[in-house]
RNA sequence: GCCGAAGUGGCGGAAUGGCAGACGCGACGGUCUCAAAAACCGUUGUCCGCAAGGGCAUGAGGGUUCGAGUCCCUCCUUCGGCACCA
């Protein structure tokens, strides 16, 4: 359990607040729930004048207590969804729980509590905590991914993908803990050792299930149908990693084809050796008896190294010669074949031709192991010598030592090399992607079982859709065997062939939890729909809700989850399940909120902030505002409890200006016209600023504007009783409604208006009322501000220029000199260059 | 290491290439009080100056521009991701 020490920075001492948030919030939350004012209507009941708006925030993982990070992820989207509602949209804002995964299983092993119990206890607690947020979640749509009525459809998606050729089996390595005899997650491997047993781990191949996400690589590079952050799109593009080049077929001396991928086919004549991944299937055949021991030693060593380390460009390259040779198809030369861990079996063909004169990695490798370097590209005016050059030359130049390419420029030689390869049957143009197919098998219990059956005669047969779900048995044992616990559950493991009823066994691996979160956005449209496998999990009558209009979630999901969900949608489209290309049209990735010590929050560090403490002390609204106010939402950063009392002060002052209101006597009475105009100007400028910030999710500056508005209303106390003041406080209640929903509702009631403020329209600003009468413009001389002039708004450039030049201060500094140039930025500034 | 971000007062941060520091925290001074807390009012980047005013200042160093926190190049630091944490 964690407690938060709040004694130092934010103890309010004796509370003398006039607005007592906690009971007020409780009252309104109960009323909203009773009235179901946030229930999203079915498409049949939509008002045709109101466009639909499906807002979604990434559902929480059922890790235990709700913490500040959840509020940070959910409050701003709630504010955005409420704003859309007030601006005339029919809004759905659902919530659910991502409930399968490793932590539940770890908790089960450590605390001897069943993952099912642990998870559902967490769901119950988190649901209660979420409700204190005062968000407009439509709880009638809640989904929990570990329940059979949900994972049945996760399995259904697997079967559909299988049927459409998008699921297949292949070998892939997993981390193996020899002491526990179990597969480990990357997270459970610390410095090459098992987190739990301390044993040295290594990678071991297992037969596993994959999805062909690479079939969609090209389409996933296209973001033309979404409005997503540039940084997220850049990360996805780089993750997919498109490379254009060629495959070239070398041959081993035994005549076996040994294919490489290269982006520089033009340098083929400079390939003086080859490097293949230690896991490459031809290693066995190429290795000569006298090299075998060393090759084996190197392969064992490689199995212990993580992929991040293997790809490090800092670390010195290592490798060993297999003793074998391959034939370069360009010139028939015998080149030695090496293995090295920097070549990955998962990228390209798992083999490269090494051109040390043109590639720095190959160059260092060649120098280290005394391999020949042959120059094939001479830089303009240069004469490199393979024996004396000190680094590779990768830029353009003139081809040499390259047979038919000699004398060509680098630009033309690439295409010519591919023509040559195709003419000689030695290769062809090829596009390769860094992205790999999606491995979805997990040798674990707490996940959706993969609905496949293996018959005695070796067939792989899908479970018929009508037999779904394949239920996860609740009485499985967690034996450390290296296989899924389901392997040892007789009732689960033993089944019969759907073809002929002969004995068969079930697939015992479960699915990656990212599968659950790849289609949940569809399920919210019809969370309880089940009319059989033909119709699938989405009620055709509810499809009008899709796709998601505004999605949000942590930047840490920029690549994996957000690529998988796009892949699922494109595959679902091609399978006729949905009729659009992208799952989420607009996306916002928030930053990560850290503990007050600027470290990631974790129970072990003891820096976890529990929202409940604040909610009980100040109410949810103050906490909502504090989270939005502290920094731009996409930045994240350390939580500062010091923000809270300041925001509480704002809430109290906001309440005070509304509470002070009195009935409007006779319009604006005899109040000074200038003061009335100034107040109305502030009101309409605030509507403009807040509306703009709502559109861009600029919540921190939005609240700053609201604070200025409240300060202005406080100072305009003399105008209480005027129509202008009444307009001001009503506007305040409306503008604050999305951010501080309870406070706004209480204000709205205090003003004598009809329930509910959340069913009102967003106010509009009048540009004429918002316009400033006079503006102050800085006058710069050579870029330094030397004077300021006050002019009427809309003053033309010629007048601005004349006014600026006529200023005594400017005259004095210029001392009679004629300015070389005068730059006027309309309504902004004058710069005199002297 | 690779990919993506961020770096501005004592602190969180604001700023369509156009007055750097909005808004808030903290600090200081004041009002109220026997006193304190709370609340309210005021001051608050830094240096020089009695003042008027001036100099310096947005991680470091260069560049483009009449003008750079903002654009370009090089570097440093911190954070997120790197395919079985989610």
PDB file of N, CA, C and O in Angstrom, chain A residues 242-287:
ATOM      1  N   UNK A 242      11.410   0.997 -44.514  1.00  0.00           N
ATOM      2  CA  UNK A 242      11.464   0.552 -45.908  1.00  0.00           C
ATOM      3  C   UNK A 242      12.849   0.793 -46.523  1.00  0.00           C
ATOM      4  O   UNK A 242      13.412   1.872 -46.390  1.00  0.00           O
ATOM      5  N   UNK A 243      13.390  -0.228 -47.176  1.00  0.00           N
ATOM      6  CA  UNK A 243      14.656  -0.076 -47.896  1.00  0.00           C
ATOM      7  C   UNK A 243      14.487  -0.578 -49.319  1.00  0.00           C
ATOM      8  O   UNK A 243      13.952  -1.663 -49.541  1.00  0.00           O
ATOM      9  N   UNK A 244      14.950   0.195 -50.260  1.00  0.00           N
ATOM     10  CA  UNK A 244      14.858  -0.191 -51.663  1.00  0.00           C
ATOM     11  C   UNK A 244      16.235  -0.639 -52.152  1.00  0.00           C
ATOM     12  O   UNK A 244      17.224   0.035 -51.910  1.00  0.00           O
ATOM     13  N   UNK A 245      16.274  -1.794 -52.800  1.00  0.00           N
ATOM     14  CA  UNK A 245      17.561  -2.313 -53.272  1.00  0.00           C
ATOM     15  C   UNK A 245      17.338  -3.538 -54.138  1.00  0.00           C
ATOM     16  O   UNK A 245      16.466  -3.528 -55.005  1.00  0.00           O
ATOM     17  N   UNK A 246      18.122  -4.572 -53.878  1.00  0.00           N
ATOM     18  CA  UNK A 246      18.031  -5.775 -54.706  1.00  0.00           C
ATOM     19  C   UNK A 246      18.396  -6.993 -53.875  1.00  0.00           C
ATOM     20  O   UNK A 246      19.112  -6.883 -52.882  1.00  0.00           O
ATOM     21  N   UNK A 247      17.879  -8.142 -54.302  1.00  0.00           N
ATOM     22  CA  UNK A 247      18.411  -9.392 -53.759  1.00  0.00           C
ATOM     23  C   UNK A 247      19.384  -9.939 -54.792  1.00  0.00           C
ATOM     24  O   UNK A 247      19.161  -9.818 -55.999  1.00  0.00           O
ATOM     25  N   UNK A 248      20.459 -10.511 -54.286  1.00  0.00           N
ATOM     26  CA  UNK A 248      21.474 -11.069 -55.168  1.00  0.00           C
ATOM     27  C   UNK A 248      21.735 -12.496 -54.708  1.00  0.00           C
ATOM     28  O   UNK A 248      21.871 -12.753 -53.502  1.00  0.00           O
ATOM     29  N   UNK A 249      21.752 -13.419 -55.664  1.00  0.00           N
ATOM     30  CA  UNK A 249      21.951 -14.819 -55.306  1.00  0.00           C
ATOM     31  C   UNK A 249      23.416 -15.199 -55.498  1.00  0.00           C
ATOM     32  O   UNK A 249      23.910 -15.271 -56.619  1.00  0.00           O
ATOM     33  N   UNK A 250      24.107 -15.409 -54.393  1.00  0.00           N
ATOM     34  CA  UNK A 250      25.421 -16.035 -54.418  1.00  0.00           C
ATOM     35  C   UNK A 250      25.173 -17.544 -54.378  1.00  0.00           C
ATOM     36  O   UNK A 250      24.046 -17.979 -54.131  1.00  0.00           O
ATOM     37  N   UNK A 251      26.197 -18.335 -54.596  1.00  0.00           N
ATOM     38  CA  UNK A 251      26.027 -19.785 -54.435  1.00  0.00           C
ATOM     39  C   UNK A 251      27.152 -20.312 -53.574  1.00  0.00           C
ATOM     40  O   UNK A 251      28.283 -19.852 -53.658  1.00  0.00           O
ATOM     41  N   UNK A 252      26.810 -21.279 -52.741  1.00  0.00           N
ATOM     42  CA  UNK A 252      27.869 -21.932 -51.967  1.00  0.00           C
ATOM     43  C   UNK A 252      28.629 -22.817 -52.949  1.00  0.00           C
ATOM     44  O   UNK A 252      28.170 -23.071 -54.062  1.00  0.00           O
ATOM     45  N   UNK A 253      29.763 -23.322 -52.496  1.00  0.00           N
ATOM     46  CA  UNK A 253      30.542 -24.182 -53.402  1.00  0.00           C
ATOM     47  C   UNK A 253      29.798 -25.464 -53.717  1.00  0.00           C
ATOM     48  O   UNK A 253      30.038 -26.097 -54.727  1.00  0.00           O
ATOM     49  N   UNK A 254      28.831 -25.815 -52.819  1.00  0.00           N
ATOM     50  CA  UNK A 254      28.010 -26.998 -53.089  1.00  0.00           C
ATOM     51  C   UNK A 254      26.874 -26.671 -54.040  1.00  0.00           C
ATOM     52  O   UNK A 254      26.056 -27.533 -54.365  1.00  0.00           O
ATOM     53  N   UNK A 255      26.784 -25.391 -54.445  1.00  0.00           N
ATOM     54  CA  UNK A 255      25.765 -25.011 -55.404  1.00  0.00           C
ATOM     55  C   UNK A 255      24.477 -24.519 -54.778  1.00  0.00           C
ATOM     56  O   UNK A 255      23.509 -24.172 -55.466  1.00  0.00           O
ATOM     57  N   UNK A 256      24.426 -24.471 -53.450  1.00  0.00           N
ATOM     58  CA  UNK A 256      23.241 -24.013 -52.727  1.00  0.00           C
ATOM     59  C   UNK A 256      23.102 -22.490 -52.888  1.00  0.00           C
ATOM     60  O   UNK A 256      24.079 -21.763 -52.710  1.00  0.00           O
ATOM     61  N   UNK A 257      21.907 -21.968 -53.222  1.00  0.00           N
ATOM     62  CA  UNK A 257      21.772 -20.509 -53.315  1.00  0.00           C
ATOM     63  C   UNK A 257      21.893 -19.826 -51.943  1.00  0.00           C
ATOM     64  O   UNK A 257      21.347 -20.319 -50.965  1.00  0.00           O
ATOM     65  N   UNK A 258      22.634 -18.754 -51.919  1.00  0.00           N
ATOM     66  CA  UNK A 258      22.808 -17.987 -50.684  1.00  0.00           C
ATOM     67  C   UNK A 258      22.454 -16.546 -51.044  1.00  0.00           C
ATOM     68  O   UNK A 258      23.233 -15.829 -51.660  1.00  0.00           O
ATOM     69  N   UNK A 259      21.222 -16.177 -50.664  1.00  0.00           N
ATOM     70  CA  UNK A 259      20.664 -14.900 -51.112  1.00  0.00           C
ATOM     71  C   UNK A 259      20.999 -13.783 -50.132  1.00  0.00           C
ATOM     72  O   UNK A 259      20.933 -13.978 -48.924  1.00  0.00           O
ATOM     73  N   UNK A 260      21.344 -12.625 -50.684  1.00  0.00           N
ATOM     74  CA  UNK A 260      21.575 -11.463 -49.825  1.00  0.00           C
ATOM     75  C   UNK A 260      20.645 -10.342 -50.279  1.00  0.00           C
ATOM     76  O   UNK A 260      20.183 -10.329 -51.412  1.00  0.00           O
ATOM     77  N   UNK A 261      20.390  -9.409 -49.348  1.00  0.00           N
ATOM     78  CA  UNK A 261      19.694  -8.180 -49.713  1.00  0.00           C
ATOM     79  C   UNK A 261      20.688  -7.045 -49.567  1.00  0.00           C
ATOM     80  O   UNK A 261      21.451  -7.003 -48.599  1.00  0.00           O
ATOM     81  N   UNK A 262      20.677  -6.118 -50.537  1.00  0.00           N
ATOM     82  CA  UNK A 262      21.564  -4.966 -50.446  1.00  0.00           C
ATOM     83  C   UNK A 262      20.873  -3.740 -51.011  1.00  0.00           C
ATOM     84  O   UNK A 262      20.068  -3.841 -51.943  1.00  0.00           O
ATOM     85  N   UNK A 263      21.175  -2.584 -50.428  1.00  0.00           N
ATOM     86  CA  UNK A 263      20.667  -1.332 -51.006  1.00  0.00           C
ATOM     87  C   UNK A 263      21.668  -0.802 -52.036  1.00  0.00           C
ATOM     88  O   UNK A 263      21.401   0.193 -52.686  1.00  0.00           O
ATOM     89  N   UNK A 264      22.818  -1.462 -52.144  1.00  0.00           N
ATOM     90  CA  UNK A 264      23.847  -0.997 -53.073  1.00  0.00           C
ATOM     91  C   UNK A 264      24.284  -2.109 -54.037  1.00  0.00           C
ATOM     92  O   UNK A 264      25.450  -2.527 -54.043  1.00  0.00           O
ATOM     93  N   UNK A 265      23.356  -2.577 -54.879  1.00  0.00           N
ATOM     94  CA  UNK A 265      23.736  -3.657 -55.807  1.00  0.00           C
ATOM     95  C   UNK A 265      24.874  -3.238 -56.731  1.00  0.00           C
ATOM     96  O   UNK A 265      25.607  -4.082 -57.254  1.00  0.00           O
ATOM     97  N   UNK A 266      25.047  -1.936 -56.924  1.00  0.00           N
ATOM     98  CA  UNK A 266      26.106  -1.436 -57.806  1.00  0.00           C
ATOM     99  C   UNK A 266      27.497  -1.790 -57.279  1.00  0.00           C
ATOM    100  O   UNK A 266      28.465  -1.803 -58.036  1.00  0.00           O
ATOM    101  N   UNK A 267      27.608  -2.078 -55.970  1.00  0.00           N
ATOM    102  CA  UNK A 267      28.948  -2.350 -55.410  1.00  0.00           C
ATOM    103  C   UNK A 267      29.270  -3.843 -55.371  1.00  0.00           C
ATOM    104  O   UNK A 267      30.249  -4.254 -54.738  1.00  0.00           O
ATOM    105  N   UNK A 268      28.443  -4.649 -56.047  1.00  0.00           N
ATOM    106  CA  UNK A 268      28.612  -6.105 -56.005  1.00  0.00           C
ATOM    107  C   UNK A 268      30.033  -6.554 -56.353  1.00  0.00           C
ATOM    108  O   UNK A 268      30.559  -7.503 -55.782  1.00  0.00           O
ATOM    109  N   UNK A 269      30.659  -5.851 -57.301  1.00  0.00           N
ATOM    110  CA  UNK A 269      32.002  -6.263 -57.742  1.00  0.00           C
ATOM    111  C   UNK A 269      33.053  -6.023 -56.641  1.00  0.00           C
ATOM    112  O   UNK A 269      34.151  -6.517 -56.713  1.00  0.00           O
ATOM    113  N   UNK A 270      32.648  -5.252 -55.618  1.00  0.00           N
ATOM    114  CA  UNK A 270      33.568  -4.994 -54.515  1.00  0.00           C
ATOM    115  C   UNK A 270      33.318  -5.894 -53.318  1.00  0.00           C
ATOM    116  O   UNK A 270      33.926  -5.712 -52.258  1.00  0.00           O
ATOM    117  N   UNK A 271      32.407  -6.869 -53.472  1.00  0.00           N
ATOM    118  CA  UNK A 271      32.101  -7.776 -52.358  1.00  0.00           C
ATOM    119  C   UNK A 271      33.234  -8.781 -52.218  1.00  0.00           C
ATOM    120  O   UNK A 271      33.430  -9.635 -53.076  1.00  0.00           O
ATOM    121  N   UNK A 272      33.981  -8.666 -51.122  1.00  0.00           N
ATOM    122  CA  UNK A 272      35.147  -9.542 -50.956  1.00  0.00           C
ATOM    123  C   UNK A 272      34.938 -10.624 -49.910  1.00  0.00           C
ATOM    124  O   UNK A 272      35.801 -11.467 -49.714  1.00  0.00           O
ATOM    125  N   UNK A 273      33.830 -10.556 -49.201  1.00  0.00           N
ATOM    126  CA  UNK A 273      33.461 -11.654 -48.290  1.00  0.00           C
ATOM    127  C   UNK A 273      31.978 -11.538 -47.999  1.00  0.00           C
ATOM    128  O   UNK A 273      31.324 -10.587 -48.435  1.00  0.00           O
ATOM    129  N   UNK A 274      31.429 -12.525 -47.324  1.00  0.00           N
ATOM    130  CA  UNK A 274      30.013 -12.481 -46.958  1.00  0.00           C
ATOM    131  C   UNK A 274      29.903 -12.679 -45.460  1.00  0.00           C
ATOM    132  O   UNK A 274      30.755 -13.325 -44.847  1.00  0.00           O
ATOM    133  N   UNK A 275      28.835 -12.115 -44.890  1.00  0.00           N
ATOM    134  CA  UNK A 275      28.562 -12.343 -43.479  1.00  0.00           C
ATOM    135  C   UNK A 275      27.118 -12.799 -43.364  1.00  0.00           C
ATOM    136  O   UNK A 275      26.211 -12.163 -43.909  1.00  0.00           O
ATOM    137  N   UNK A 276      26.914 -13.906 -42.682  1.00  0.00           N
ATOM    138  CA  UNK A 276      25.542 -14.376 -42.485  1.00  0.00           C
ATOM    139  C   UNK A 276      25.266 -14.452 -40.988  1.00  0.00           C
ATOM    140  O   UNK A 276      26.184 -14.501 -40.167  1.00  0.00           O
ATOM    141  N   UNK A 277      23.978 -14.406 -40.645  1.00  0.00           N
ATOM    142  CA  UNK A 277      23.582 -14.457 -39.235  1.00  0.00           C
ATOM    143  C   UNK A 277      23.997 -15.807 -38.660  1.00  0.00           C
ATOM    144  O   UNK A 277      23.937 -16.828 -39.354  1.00  0.00           O
ATOM    145  N   UNK A 278      24.387 -15.841 -37.391  1.00  0.00           N
ATOM    146  CA  UNK A 278      24.776 -17.117 -36.780  1.00  0.00           C
ATOM    147  C   UNK A 278      23.643 -18.145 -36.808  1.00  0.00           C
ATOM    148  O   UNK A 278      23.896 -19.339 -36.786  1.00  0.00           O
ATOM    149  N   UNK A 279      22.401 -17.651 -36.898  1.00  0.00           N
ATOM    150  CA  UNK A 279      21.240 -18.560 -36.932  1.00  0.00           C
ATOM    151  C   UNK A 279      20.863 -18.961 -38.356  1.00  0.00           C
ATOM    152  O   UNK A 279      19.880 -19.660 -38.571  1.00  0.00           O
ATOM    153  N   UNK A 280      21.596 -18.494 -39.345  1.00  0.00           N
ATOM    154  CA  UNK A 280      21.233 -18.750 -40.740  1.00  0.00           C
ATOM    155  C   UNK A 280      21.236 -20.251 -41.030  1.00  0.00           C
ATOM    156  O   UNK A 280      22.143 -20.975 -40.591  1.00  0.00           O
ATOM    157  N   UNK A 281      20.221 -20.727 -41.783  1.00  0.00           N
ATOM    158  CA  UNK A 281      20.121 -22.183 -42.017  1.00  0.00           C
ATOM    159  C   UNK A 281      21.310 -22.790 -42.767  1.00  0.00           C
ATOM    160  O   UNK A 281      21.534 -24.002 -42.675  1.00  0.00           O
ATOM    161  N   UNK A 282      22.083 -21.999 -43.496  1.00  0.00           N
ATOM    162  CA  UNK A 282      23.197 -22.579 -44.261  1.00  0.00           C
ATOM    163  C   UNK A 282      24.495 -22.690 -43.449  1.00  0.00           C
ATOM    164  O   UNK A 282      25.496 -23.188 -43.956  1.00  0.00           O
ATOM    165  N   UNK A 283      24.455 -22.223 -42.188  1.00  0.00           N
ATOM    166  CA  UNK A 283      25.687 -22.253 -41.387  1.00  0.00           C
ATOM    167  C   UNK A 283      26.214 -23.680 -41.252  1.00  0.00           C
ATOM    168  O   UNK A 283      27.400 -23.954 -41.459  1.00  0.00           O
ATOM    169  N   UNK A 284      25.310 -24.612 -40.957  1.00  0.00           N
ATOM    170  CA  UNK A 284      25.693 -26.024 -40.809  1.00  0.00           C
ATOM    171  C   UNK A 284      26.483 -26.509 -42.011  1.00  0.00           C
ATOM    172  O   UNK A 284      27.572 -27.057 -41.895  1.00  0.00           O
ATOM    173  N   UNK A 285      25.891 -26.255 -43.181  1.00  0.00           N
ATOM    174  CA  UNK A 285      26.463 -26.786 -44.415  1.00  0.00           C
ATOM    175  C   UNK A 285      27.793 -26.122 -44.770  1.00  0.00           C
ATOM    176  O   UNK A 285      28.696 -26.774 -45.283  1.00  0.00           O
ATOM    177  N   UNK A 286      27.896 -24.829 -44.478  1.00  0.00           N
ATOM    178  CA  UNK A 286      29.099 -24.100 -44.873  1.00  0.00           C
ATOM    179  C   UNK A 286      30.290 -24.384 -43.962  1.00  0.00           C
ATOM    180  O   UNK A 286      31.439 -24.263 -44.368  1.00  0.00           O
ATOM    181  N   UNK A 287      29.985 -24.722 -42.712  1.00  0.00           N
ATOM    182  CA  UNK A 287      31.057 -24.847 -41.738  1.00  0.00           C
ATOM    183  C   UNK A 287      31.903 -26.084 -42.032  1.00  0.00           C
ATOM    184  O   UNK A 287      31.376 -27.188 -42.177  1.00  0.00           O
TER     185      UNK A 287
END
